[in-house]
Coordinates of C-alpha atoms in Angstrom, one line a residue:
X1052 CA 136.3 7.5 34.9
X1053 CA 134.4 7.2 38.4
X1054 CA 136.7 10.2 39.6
X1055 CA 135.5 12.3 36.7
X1056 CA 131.5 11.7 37.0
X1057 CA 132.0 12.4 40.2
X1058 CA 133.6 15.8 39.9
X1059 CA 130.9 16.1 37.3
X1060 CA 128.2 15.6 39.6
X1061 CA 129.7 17.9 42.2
X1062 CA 130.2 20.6 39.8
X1063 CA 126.6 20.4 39.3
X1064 CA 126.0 20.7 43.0
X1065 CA 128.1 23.8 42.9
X1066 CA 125.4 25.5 40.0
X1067 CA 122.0 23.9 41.6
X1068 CA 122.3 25.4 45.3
X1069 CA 122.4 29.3 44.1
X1070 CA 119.0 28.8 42.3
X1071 CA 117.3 29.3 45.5
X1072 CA 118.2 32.3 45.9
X1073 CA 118.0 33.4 42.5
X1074 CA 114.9 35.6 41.0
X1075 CA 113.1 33.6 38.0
X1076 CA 115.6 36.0 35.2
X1077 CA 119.0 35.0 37.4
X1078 CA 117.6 31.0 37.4
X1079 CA 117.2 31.0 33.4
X1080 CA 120.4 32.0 32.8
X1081 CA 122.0 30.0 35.6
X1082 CA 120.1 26.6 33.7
X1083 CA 121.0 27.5 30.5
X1084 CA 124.8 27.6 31.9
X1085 CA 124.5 24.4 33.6
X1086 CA 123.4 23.0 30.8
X1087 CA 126.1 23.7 28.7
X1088 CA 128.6 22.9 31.2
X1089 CA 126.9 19.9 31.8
X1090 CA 126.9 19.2 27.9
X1091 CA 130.6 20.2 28.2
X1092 CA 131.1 17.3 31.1
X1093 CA 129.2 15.0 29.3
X1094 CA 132.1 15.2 26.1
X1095 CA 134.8 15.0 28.4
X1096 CA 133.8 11.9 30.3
X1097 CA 133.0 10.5 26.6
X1098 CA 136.6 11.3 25.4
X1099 CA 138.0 9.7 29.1
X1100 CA 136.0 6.8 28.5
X1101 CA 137.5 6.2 24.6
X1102 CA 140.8 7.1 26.1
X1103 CA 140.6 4.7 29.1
X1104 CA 138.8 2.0 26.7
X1105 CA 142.2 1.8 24.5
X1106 CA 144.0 1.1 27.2
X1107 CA 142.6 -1.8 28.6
X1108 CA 141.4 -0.1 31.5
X1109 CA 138.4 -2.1 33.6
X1110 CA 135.9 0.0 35.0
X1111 CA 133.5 -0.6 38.2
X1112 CA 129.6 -1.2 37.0
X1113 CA 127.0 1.5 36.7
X1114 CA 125.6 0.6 39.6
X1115 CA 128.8 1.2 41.6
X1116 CA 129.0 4.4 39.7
X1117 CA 126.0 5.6 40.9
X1118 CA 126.8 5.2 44.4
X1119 CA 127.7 7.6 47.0
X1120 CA 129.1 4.7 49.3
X1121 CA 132.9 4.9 49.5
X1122 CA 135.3 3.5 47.0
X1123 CA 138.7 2.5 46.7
X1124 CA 140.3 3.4 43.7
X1125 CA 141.9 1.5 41.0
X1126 CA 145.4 0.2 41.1
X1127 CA 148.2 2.5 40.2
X1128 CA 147.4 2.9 36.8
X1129 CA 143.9 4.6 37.2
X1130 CA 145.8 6.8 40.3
X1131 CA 148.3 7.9 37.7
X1132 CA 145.2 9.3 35.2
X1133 CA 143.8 11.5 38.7
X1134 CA 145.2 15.0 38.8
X1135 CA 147.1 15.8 41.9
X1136 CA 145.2 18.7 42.5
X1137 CA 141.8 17.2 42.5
X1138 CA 140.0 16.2 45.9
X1139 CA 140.3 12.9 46.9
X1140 CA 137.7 10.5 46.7
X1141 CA 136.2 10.7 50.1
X1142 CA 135.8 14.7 49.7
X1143 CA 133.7 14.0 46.2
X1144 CA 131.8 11.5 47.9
X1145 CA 130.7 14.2 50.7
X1146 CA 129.9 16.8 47.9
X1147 CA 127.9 14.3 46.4
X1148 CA 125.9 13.0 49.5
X1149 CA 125.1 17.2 49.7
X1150 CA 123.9 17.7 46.0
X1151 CA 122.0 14.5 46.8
X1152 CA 120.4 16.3 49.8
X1153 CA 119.9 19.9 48.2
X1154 CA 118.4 19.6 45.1
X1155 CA 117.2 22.7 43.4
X1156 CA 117.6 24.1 47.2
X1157 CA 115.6 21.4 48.7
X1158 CA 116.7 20.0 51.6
X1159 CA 116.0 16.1 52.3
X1160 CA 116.2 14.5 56.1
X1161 CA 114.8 12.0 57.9
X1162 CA 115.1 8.8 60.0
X1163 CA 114.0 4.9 60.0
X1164 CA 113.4 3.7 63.8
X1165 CA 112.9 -0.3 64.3
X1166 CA 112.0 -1.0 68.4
X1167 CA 111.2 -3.3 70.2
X1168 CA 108.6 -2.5 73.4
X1169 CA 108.0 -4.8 75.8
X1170 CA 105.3 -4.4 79.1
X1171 CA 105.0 -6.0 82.3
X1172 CA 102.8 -6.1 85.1
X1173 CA 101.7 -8.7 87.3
X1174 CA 98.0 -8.5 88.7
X1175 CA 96.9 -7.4 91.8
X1176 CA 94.6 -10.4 92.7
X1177 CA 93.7 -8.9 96.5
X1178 CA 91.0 -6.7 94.0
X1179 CA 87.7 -7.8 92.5
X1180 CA 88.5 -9.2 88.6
X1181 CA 85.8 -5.9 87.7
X1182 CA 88.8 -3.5 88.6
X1183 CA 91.8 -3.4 86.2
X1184 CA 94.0 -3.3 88.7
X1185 CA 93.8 -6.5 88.9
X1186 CA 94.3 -7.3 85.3
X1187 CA 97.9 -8.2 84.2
X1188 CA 100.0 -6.8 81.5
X1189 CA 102.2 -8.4 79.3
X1190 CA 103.0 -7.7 75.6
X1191 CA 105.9 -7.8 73.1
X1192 CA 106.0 -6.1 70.0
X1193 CA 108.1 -5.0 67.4
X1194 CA 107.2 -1.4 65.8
X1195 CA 108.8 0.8 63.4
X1196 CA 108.8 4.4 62.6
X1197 CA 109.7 5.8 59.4
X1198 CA 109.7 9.9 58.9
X1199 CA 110.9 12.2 55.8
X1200 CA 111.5 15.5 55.8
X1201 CA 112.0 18.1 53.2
X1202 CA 112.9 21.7 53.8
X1203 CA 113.3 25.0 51.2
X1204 CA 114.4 28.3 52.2
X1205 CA 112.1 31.0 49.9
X1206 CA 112.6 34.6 48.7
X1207 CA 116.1 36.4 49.2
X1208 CA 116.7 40.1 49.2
X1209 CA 119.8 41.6 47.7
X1210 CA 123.0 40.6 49.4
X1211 CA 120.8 39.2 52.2
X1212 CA 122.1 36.7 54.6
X1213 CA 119.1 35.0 55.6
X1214 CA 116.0 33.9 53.2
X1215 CA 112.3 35.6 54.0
X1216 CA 110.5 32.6 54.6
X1217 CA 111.0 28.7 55.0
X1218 CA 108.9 25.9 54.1
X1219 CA 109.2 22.7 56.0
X1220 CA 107.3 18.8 55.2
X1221 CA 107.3 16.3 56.8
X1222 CA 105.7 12.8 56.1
X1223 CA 105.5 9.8 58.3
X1224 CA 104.0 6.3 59.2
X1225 CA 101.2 7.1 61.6
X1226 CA 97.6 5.2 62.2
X1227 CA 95.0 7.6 62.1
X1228 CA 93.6 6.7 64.8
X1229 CA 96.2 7.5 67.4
X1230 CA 97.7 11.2 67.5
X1231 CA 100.3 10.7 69.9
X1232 CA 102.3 7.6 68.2
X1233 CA 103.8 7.5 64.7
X1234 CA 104.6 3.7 65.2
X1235 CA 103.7 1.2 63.4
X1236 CA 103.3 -2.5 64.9
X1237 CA 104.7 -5.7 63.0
X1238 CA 101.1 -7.2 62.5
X1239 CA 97.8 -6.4 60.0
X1240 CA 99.2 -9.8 58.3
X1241 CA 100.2 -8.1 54.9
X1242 CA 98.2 -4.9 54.9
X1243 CA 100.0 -1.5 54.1
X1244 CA 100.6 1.2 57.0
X1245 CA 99.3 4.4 56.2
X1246 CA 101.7 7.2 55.6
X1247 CA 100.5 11.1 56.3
X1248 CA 101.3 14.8 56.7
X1249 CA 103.0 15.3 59.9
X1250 CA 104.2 18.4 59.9
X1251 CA 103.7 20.9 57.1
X1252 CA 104.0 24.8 57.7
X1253 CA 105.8 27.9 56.9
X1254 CA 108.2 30.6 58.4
X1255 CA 108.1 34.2 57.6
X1256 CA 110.9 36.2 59.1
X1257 CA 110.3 39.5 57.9
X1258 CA 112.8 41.0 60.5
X1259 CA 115.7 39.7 62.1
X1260 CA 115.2 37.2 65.1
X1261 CA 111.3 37.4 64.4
X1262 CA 109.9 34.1 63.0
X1263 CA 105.9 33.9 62.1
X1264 CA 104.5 30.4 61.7
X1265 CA 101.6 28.7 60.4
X1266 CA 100.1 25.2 59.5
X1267 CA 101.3 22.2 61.6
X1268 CA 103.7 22.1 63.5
X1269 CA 105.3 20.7 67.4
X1270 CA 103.8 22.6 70.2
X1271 CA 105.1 25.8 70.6
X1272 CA 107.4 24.6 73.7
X1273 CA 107.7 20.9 73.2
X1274 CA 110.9 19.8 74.0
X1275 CA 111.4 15.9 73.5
X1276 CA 111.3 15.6 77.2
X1277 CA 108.5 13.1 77.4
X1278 CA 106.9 15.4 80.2
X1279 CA 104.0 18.0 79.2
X1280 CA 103.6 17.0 75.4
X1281 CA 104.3 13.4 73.8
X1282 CA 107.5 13.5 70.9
X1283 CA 104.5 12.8 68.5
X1284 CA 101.7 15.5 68.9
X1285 CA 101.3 18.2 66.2
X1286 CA 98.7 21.0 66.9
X1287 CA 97.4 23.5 64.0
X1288 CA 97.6 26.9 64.2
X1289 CA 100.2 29.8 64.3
X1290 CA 103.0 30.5 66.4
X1291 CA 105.1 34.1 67.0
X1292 CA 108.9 34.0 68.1
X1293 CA 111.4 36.8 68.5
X1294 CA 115.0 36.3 69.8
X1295 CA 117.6 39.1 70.8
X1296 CA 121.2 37.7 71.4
X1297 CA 123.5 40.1 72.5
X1298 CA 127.0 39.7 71.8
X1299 CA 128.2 38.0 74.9
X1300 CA 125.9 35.1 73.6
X1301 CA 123.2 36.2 76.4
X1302 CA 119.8 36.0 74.1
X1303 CA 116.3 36.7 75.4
X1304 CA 113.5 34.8 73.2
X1305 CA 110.0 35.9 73.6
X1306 CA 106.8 33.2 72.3
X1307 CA 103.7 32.9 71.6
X1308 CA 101.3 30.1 69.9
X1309 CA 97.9 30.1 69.1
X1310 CA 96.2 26.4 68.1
X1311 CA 92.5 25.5 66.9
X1312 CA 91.7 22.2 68.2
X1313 CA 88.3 21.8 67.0
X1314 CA 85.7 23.1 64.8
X1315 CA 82.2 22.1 66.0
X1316 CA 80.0 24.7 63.9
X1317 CA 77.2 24.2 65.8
X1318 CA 75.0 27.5 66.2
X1319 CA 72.5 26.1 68.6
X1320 CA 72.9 22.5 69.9
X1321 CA 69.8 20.1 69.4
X1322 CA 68.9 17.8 72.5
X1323 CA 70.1 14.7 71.2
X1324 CA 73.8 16.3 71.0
X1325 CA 76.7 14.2 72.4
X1326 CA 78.2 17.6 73.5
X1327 CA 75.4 17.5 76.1
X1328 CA 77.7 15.1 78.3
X1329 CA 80.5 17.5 78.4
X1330 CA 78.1 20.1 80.1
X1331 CA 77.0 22.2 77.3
X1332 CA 73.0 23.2 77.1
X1333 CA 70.4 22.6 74.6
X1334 CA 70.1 25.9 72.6
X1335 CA 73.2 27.0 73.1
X1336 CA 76.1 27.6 70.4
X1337 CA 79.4 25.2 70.9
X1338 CA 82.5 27.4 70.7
X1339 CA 86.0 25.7 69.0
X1340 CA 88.3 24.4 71.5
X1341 CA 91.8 26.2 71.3
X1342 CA 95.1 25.7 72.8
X1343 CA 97.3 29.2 73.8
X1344 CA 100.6 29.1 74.8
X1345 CA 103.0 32.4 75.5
X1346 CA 106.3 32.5 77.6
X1347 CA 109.5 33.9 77.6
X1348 CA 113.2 31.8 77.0
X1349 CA 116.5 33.6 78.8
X1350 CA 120.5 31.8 78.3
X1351 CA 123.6 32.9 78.3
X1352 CA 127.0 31.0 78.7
X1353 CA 128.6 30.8 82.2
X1354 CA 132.2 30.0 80.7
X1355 CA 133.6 28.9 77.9
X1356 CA 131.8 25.2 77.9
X1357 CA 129.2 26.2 80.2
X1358 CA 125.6 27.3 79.6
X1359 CA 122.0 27.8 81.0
X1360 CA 118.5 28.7 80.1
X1361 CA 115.4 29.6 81.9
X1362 CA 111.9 29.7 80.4
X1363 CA 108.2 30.4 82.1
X1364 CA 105.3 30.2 79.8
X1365 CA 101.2 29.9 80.7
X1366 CA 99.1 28.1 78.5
X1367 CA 95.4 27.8 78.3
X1368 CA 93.3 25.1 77.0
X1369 CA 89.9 26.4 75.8
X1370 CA 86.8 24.3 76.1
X1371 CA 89.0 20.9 77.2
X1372 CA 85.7 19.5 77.8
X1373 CA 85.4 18.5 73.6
X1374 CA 88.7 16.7 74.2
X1375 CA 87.6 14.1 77.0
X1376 CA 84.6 14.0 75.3
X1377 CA 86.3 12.5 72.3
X1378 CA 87.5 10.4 74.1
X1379 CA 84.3 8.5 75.4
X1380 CA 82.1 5.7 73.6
X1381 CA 79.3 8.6 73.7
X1382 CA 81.2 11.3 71.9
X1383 CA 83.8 9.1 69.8
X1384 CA 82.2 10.5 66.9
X1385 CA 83.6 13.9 67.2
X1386 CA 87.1 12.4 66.6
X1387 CA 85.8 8.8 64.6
X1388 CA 83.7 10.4 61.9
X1389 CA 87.2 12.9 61.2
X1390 CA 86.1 15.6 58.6
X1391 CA 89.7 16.0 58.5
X1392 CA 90.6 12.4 56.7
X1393 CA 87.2 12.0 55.3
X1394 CA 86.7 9.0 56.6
X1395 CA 85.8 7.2 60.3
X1396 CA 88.4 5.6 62.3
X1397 CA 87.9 2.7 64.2
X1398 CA 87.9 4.2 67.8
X1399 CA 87.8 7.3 70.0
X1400 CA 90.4 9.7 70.9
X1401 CA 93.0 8.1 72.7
X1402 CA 95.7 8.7 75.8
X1403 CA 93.3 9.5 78.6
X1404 CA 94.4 9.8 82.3
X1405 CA 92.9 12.5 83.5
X1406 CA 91.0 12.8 86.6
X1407 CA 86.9 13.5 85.5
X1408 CA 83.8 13.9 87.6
X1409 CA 82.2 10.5 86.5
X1410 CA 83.9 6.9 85.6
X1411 CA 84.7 7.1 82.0
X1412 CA 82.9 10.3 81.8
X1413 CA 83.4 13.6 79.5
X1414 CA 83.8 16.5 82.0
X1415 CA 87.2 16.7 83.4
X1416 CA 87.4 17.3 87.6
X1417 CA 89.6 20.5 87.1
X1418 CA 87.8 23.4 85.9
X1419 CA 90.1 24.3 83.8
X1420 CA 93.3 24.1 82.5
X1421 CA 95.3 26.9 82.9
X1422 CA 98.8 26.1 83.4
X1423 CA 102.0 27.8 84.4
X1424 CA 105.4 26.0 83.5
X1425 CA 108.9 26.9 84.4
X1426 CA 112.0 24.9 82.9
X1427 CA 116.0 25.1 83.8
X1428 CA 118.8 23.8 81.4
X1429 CA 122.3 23.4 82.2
X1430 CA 124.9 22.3 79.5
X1431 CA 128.1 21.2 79.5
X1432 CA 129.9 20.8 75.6
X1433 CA 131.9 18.0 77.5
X1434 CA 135.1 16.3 78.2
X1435 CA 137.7 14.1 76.2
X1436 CA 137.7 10.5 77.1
X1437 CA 139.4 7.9 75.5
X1438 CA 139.1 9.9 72.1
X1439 CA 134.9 10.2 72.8
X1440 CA 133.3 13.7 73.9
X1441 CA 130.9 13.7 77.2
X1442 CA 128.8 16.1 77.2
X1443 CA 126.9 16.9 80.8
X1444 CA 122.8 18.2 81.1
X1445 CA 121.1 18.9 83.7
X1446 CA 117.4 19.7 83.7
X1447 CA 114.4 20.4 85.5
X1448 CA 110.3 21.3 84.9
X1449 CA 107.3 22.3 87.1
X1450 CA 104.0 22.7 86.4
X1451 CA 100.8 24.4 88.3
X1452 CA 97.5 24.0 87.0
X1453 CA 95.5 27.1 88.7
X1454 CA 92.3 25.5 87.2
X1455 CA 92.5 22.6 89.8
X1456 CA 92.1 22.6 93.3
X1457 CA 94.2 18.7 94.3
X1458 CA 96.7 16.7 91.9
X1459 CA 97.8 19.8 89.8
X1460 CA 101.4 19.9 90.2
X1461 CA 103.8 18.3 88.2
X1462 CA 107.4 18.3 87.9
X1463 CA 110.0 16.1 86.0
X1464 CA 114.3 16.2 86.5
X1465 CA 117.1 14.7 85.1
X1466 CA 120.4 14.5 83.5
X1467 CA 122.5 13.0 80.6
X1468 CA 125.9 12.4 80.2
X1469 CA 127.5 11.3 76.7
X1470 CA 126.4 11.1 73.6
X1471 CA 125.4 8.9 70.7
X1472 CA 127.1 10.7 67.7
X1473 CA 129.2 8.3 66.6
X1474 CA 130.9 4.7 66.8
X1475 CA 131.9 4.1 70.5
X1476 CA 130.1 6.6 71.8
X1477 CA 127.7 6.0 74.6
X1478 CA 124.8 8.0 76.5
X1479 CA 123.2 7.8 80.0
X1480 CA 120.6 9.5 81.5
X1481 CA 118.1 9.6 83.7
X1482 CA 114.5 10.5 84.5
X1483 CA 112.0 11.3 87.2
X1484 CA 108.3 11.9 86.1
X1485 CA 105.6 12.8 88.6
X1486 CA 102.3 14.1 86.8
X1487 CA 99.5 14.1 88.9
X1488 CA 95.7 13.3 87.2
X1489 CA 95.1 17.5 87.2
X1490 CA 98.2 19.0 85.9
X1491 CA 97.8 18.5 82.1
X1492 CA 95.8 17.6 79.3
X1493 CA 96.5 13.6 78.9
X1494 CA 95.9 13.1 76.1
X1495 CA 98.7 15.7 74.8
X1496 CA 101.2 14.5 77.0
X1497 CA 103.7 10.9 76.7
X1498 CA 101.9 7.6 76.9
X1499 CA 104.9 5.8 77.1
X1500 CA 105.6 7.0 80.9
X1501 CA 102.6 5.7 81.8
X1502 CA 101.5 3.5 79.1
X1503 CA 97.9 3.3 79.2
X1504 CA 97.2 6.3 80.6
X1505 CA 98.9 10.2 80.2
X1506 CA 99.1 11.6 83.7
X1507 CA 98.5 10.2 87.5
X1508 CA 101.6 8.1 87.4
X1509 CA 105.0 8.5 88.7
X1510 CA 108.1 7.4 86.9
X1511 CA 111.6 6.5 86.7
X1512 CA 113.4 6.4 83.4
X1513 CA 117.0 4.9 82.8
X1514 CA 118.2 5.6 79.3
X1515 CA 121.8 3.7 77.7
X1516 CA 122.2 4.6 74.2
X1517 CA 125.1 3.4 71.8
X1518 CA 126.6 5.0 68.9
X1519 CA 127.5 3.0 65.9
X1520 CA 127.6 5.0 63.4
X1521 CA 127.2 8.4 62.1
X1522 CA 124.2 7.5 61.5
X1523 CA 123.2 4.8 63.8
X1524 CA 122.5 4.6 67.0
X1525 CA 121.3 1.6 69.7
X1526 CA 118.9 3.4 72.1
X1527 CA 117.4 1.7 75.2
X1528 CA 114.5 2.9 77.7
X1529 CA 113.4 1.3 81.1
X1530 CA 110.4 2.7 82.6
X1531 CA 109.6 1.8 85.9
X1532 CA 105.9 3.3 86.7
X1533 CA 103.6 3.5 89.8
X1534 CA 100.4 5.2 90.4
X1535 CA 99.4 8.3 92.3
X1536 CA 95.8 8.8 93.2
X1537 CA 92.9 6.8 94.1
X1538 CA 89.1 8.0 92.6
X1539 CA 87.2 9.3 95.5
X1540 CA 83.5 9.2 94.6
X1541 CA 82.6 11.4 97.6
X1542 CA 84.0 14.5 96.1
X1543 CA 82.9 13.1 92.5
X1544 CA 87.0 12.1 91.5
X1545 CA 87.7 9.5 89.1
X1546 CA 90.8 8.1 87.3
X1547 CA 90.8 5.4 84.7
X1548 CA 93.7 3.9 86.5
X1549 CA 94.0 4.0 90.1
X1550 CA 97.1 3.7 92.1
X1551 CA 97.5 0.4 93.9
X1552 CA 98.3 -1.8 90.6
X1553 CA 101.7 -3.5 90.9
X1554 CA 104.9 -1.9 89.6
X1555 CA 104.8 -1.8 85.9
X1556 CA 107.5 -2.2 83.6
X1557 CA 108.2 -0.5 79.9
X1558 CA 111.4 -1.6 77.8
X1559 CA 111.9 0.4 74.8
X1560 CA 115.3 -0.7 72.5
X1561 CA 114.9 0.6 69.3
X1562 CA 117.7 1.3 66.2
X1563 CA 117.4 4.9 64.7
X1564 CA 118.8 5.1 61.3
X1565 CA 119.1 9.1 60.3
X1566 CA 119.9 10.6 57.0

């Protein structure tokens, strides 16, 4: 019985997934055929069940029938009423776990993280109690992370391999009121986390290897490296990609990205104006502020489990004033009062860092921020050991921000050996971050390197992660952080957070469930 509502189910897997790709005549016809199939199944379980019934036979509950956890089947008297030629149990389960997955076409993803985060620093008592340098730091937590994501490829030609376009959701915990986390802390006593629009946009590929984007979406060349943009920032806007793989596997992938970061409407700015303190004049009109990123990505395999790519891109931050300006008490209202939620938050943009021409004020010290990047990978698909793969990375980022004059280079390297992909499996890697108070917007880039403040810190990172399952894994971060510069009010250079506070420390262990 359980065997046969399970080949049920999977036969109806096997009539859903063409839909997709069907035109709205094709899907008709395809649903009234699954329906009478499905009527079809639906008699032959009922005769099975009448059969089985007379003979005495126990069955498992509905509940256990409507699982897709593993079973072991009956004793040799249900085995006997199984056809030899019919997958075995396992097999079913997996078809089922994909019809679950890819309804209608729809594709469903996501992952559950529960961490613990831990910092430490001791105060600096040689400093007046007015500096925070000499404040300490000490705070446990636990946080979670919850984040679904639903995908739908759109529109195929005739005896096309690829779809035209691709639509891609994705919701998640995150307080409004902080853009570069999507953690949530154990605490509010019982009131509910808020649960938003992460990532929502779509792809048109209109020609082969060229992919046009809009709506939100990961920076253009974010890379879950923790170094120019934090794991959680999303920008708005478009993005242009074409790729050219040759048939030695050598590709060459062109990019380009064009975000709108703000929309201040303002044809001529009144006197009173917070936008006054990030240098703008009475009278005058307030352009958006706009991120633009463009670059180029080469790779090709060196032998048969050996890789590389190279990739140099310049982006451009338009009016970065309106972005430190959100950021201060005086301007908090450009980013509190959010036209975008409808509602005001409770504080002002956060993850500043950056270097600015007053204490706490809304003018950044560099000019601008115009910054060239250059990245190198190099892969290795690994090595057998004791039945687990290692694989082997090596990589390595520089940045120069031609809008500053001091404190605008920043680099990052590291590697990674192993993996977390299953049971037994285990990962190391390690990190070195040094990103000066000039090199990049801060609050774009990870807080967790510096935690508390974006950029004007230097870092070590020692990763360990365990695989458990499949589908779990047991990750573990150390940070080890240290300041850079000092604020030098004779050239009018300030940091929130000079160097000279003690070493601080960062613990990260978190579970990540995926499905």
């Amino acid at each position: 019985m359980i065997q046969s509502i399970f080949r049920g189910l999977a036969c109806a897997a096997c009539f859903l997934l063409p839909l997709a790709a069907a035109s709205p005549e094709d899907e008709i016809v395809q649903l009234k055929q699954i329906l009478a199939d499905q009527q079809r199944q639906i008699d032959e379980l009922r005769r099975e069940l009448a059969e089985q019934r007379k003979g005495g036979i126990v069955h498992a509950s509905l509940g256990e029938v409507a699982s897709t956890t593993a079973m072991l089947p009956p004793e040799p008297a249900a085995q006997a009423a199984v056809p030899a030629a019919q997958p075995s149990l396992p097999d079913v389960n997996r078809r089922v776990d994909g019809l679950v997955r890819n309804l209608g076409g729809f594709r469903f993803t996501g992952d559950l993280r529960f961490r613990f985060d831990l910092l430490d620093r001791s105060a600096n008592t040689s400093l007046p109690p007015s500096d925070n340098r000499s404040s300490p730091q000490q705070r446990a937590r636990e946080r979670y992370r919850v984040r679904l994501n639903v995908d739908k490829d759109l529109f195929y030609r005739d005896n096309a391999d690829r779809s035209l376009a691709h639509f891609h959701l994705q919701l998640a915990t995150d307080p409004y009121n902080n853009p570069i986390t999507m953690d949530t802390d154990f605490a509010g006593v019982t009131t509910r986390a808020p649960f938003s629009i992460a990532e929502a946009y779509l792809d048109l590929t209109p020609l082969k290897g060229l992919t046009l984007r809009a709506g939100r979406t990961p920076e253009l060349y974010a890379d879950n490296r923790q170094f120019v943009y934090d794991d959680d920032v999303r920008f708005n806007g478009f993005q242009e990609t074409y790729r050219w793989t040759a048939k030695n596997s050598a590709f060459v992938e062109v990019k380009a990205a064009q975000y709108l970061l703000t929309d201040p409407n303002i044809q001529v700015l009144p006197s009173s104006s917070p936008f006054l303190a990030a240098g703008y004049s009475a009278g005058q009109r307030v352009p958006s502020a706009d991120l633009l990123d463009q670059g180029v990505t080469v790779g090709s395999n060196l032998a048969k489990k050996w890789s590389h790519n190279e990739t140099l891109n310049f982006f451009v931050v338009r009016e970065p004033n309106q972005i430190q300006l959100a950021s201060t008490a005086g301007g908090a209202a450009l980013f509190a009062n959010n036209p975008i939620l409808g509602a005001t938050l409770i504080s002002a943009l956060g993850g500043t860092g950056n270097a600015t021409t007053a204490p706490g004020g809304a003018i950044y010290f560099a000019r601008e921020f115009h910054v060239m990047r250059g990245a190198f990978n190099l892969n290795y698909s690994g090595m057998q050991l004791i039945g687990h793969n290692y694989p082997f990375q090596l990589f390595l980022q520089g940045t120069h921000n031609t809008g500053a004059a001091i404190d605008q280079n920043a680099y990052m390297l590291g590697a990674a050996w192993g993996q977390e992909a299953r049971l037994g499996d285990v990962q190391f890697q390690y990190q070195y971050f040094y990103k000066p108070a000039n090199a990049f917007v801060s609050q774009f880039t990870d807080d967790d390197v510096g935690s508390g403040t974006g950029v004007n810190v230097k870092t070590h990172q020692i990763r360990v992660n365990f695989g458990l399952t499949r589908f779990l894994a047991w990750e573990n971060r150390l940070y080890i952080q240290h300041g850079i510069s000092v604020s030098n009010p004779a050239i009018n250079y300030f940091v929130p957070l000079q160097q000279g506070y003690h070493t601080q420390f960062r613990l990260h262990s978190q579970f990540v469930f995926t499905f």
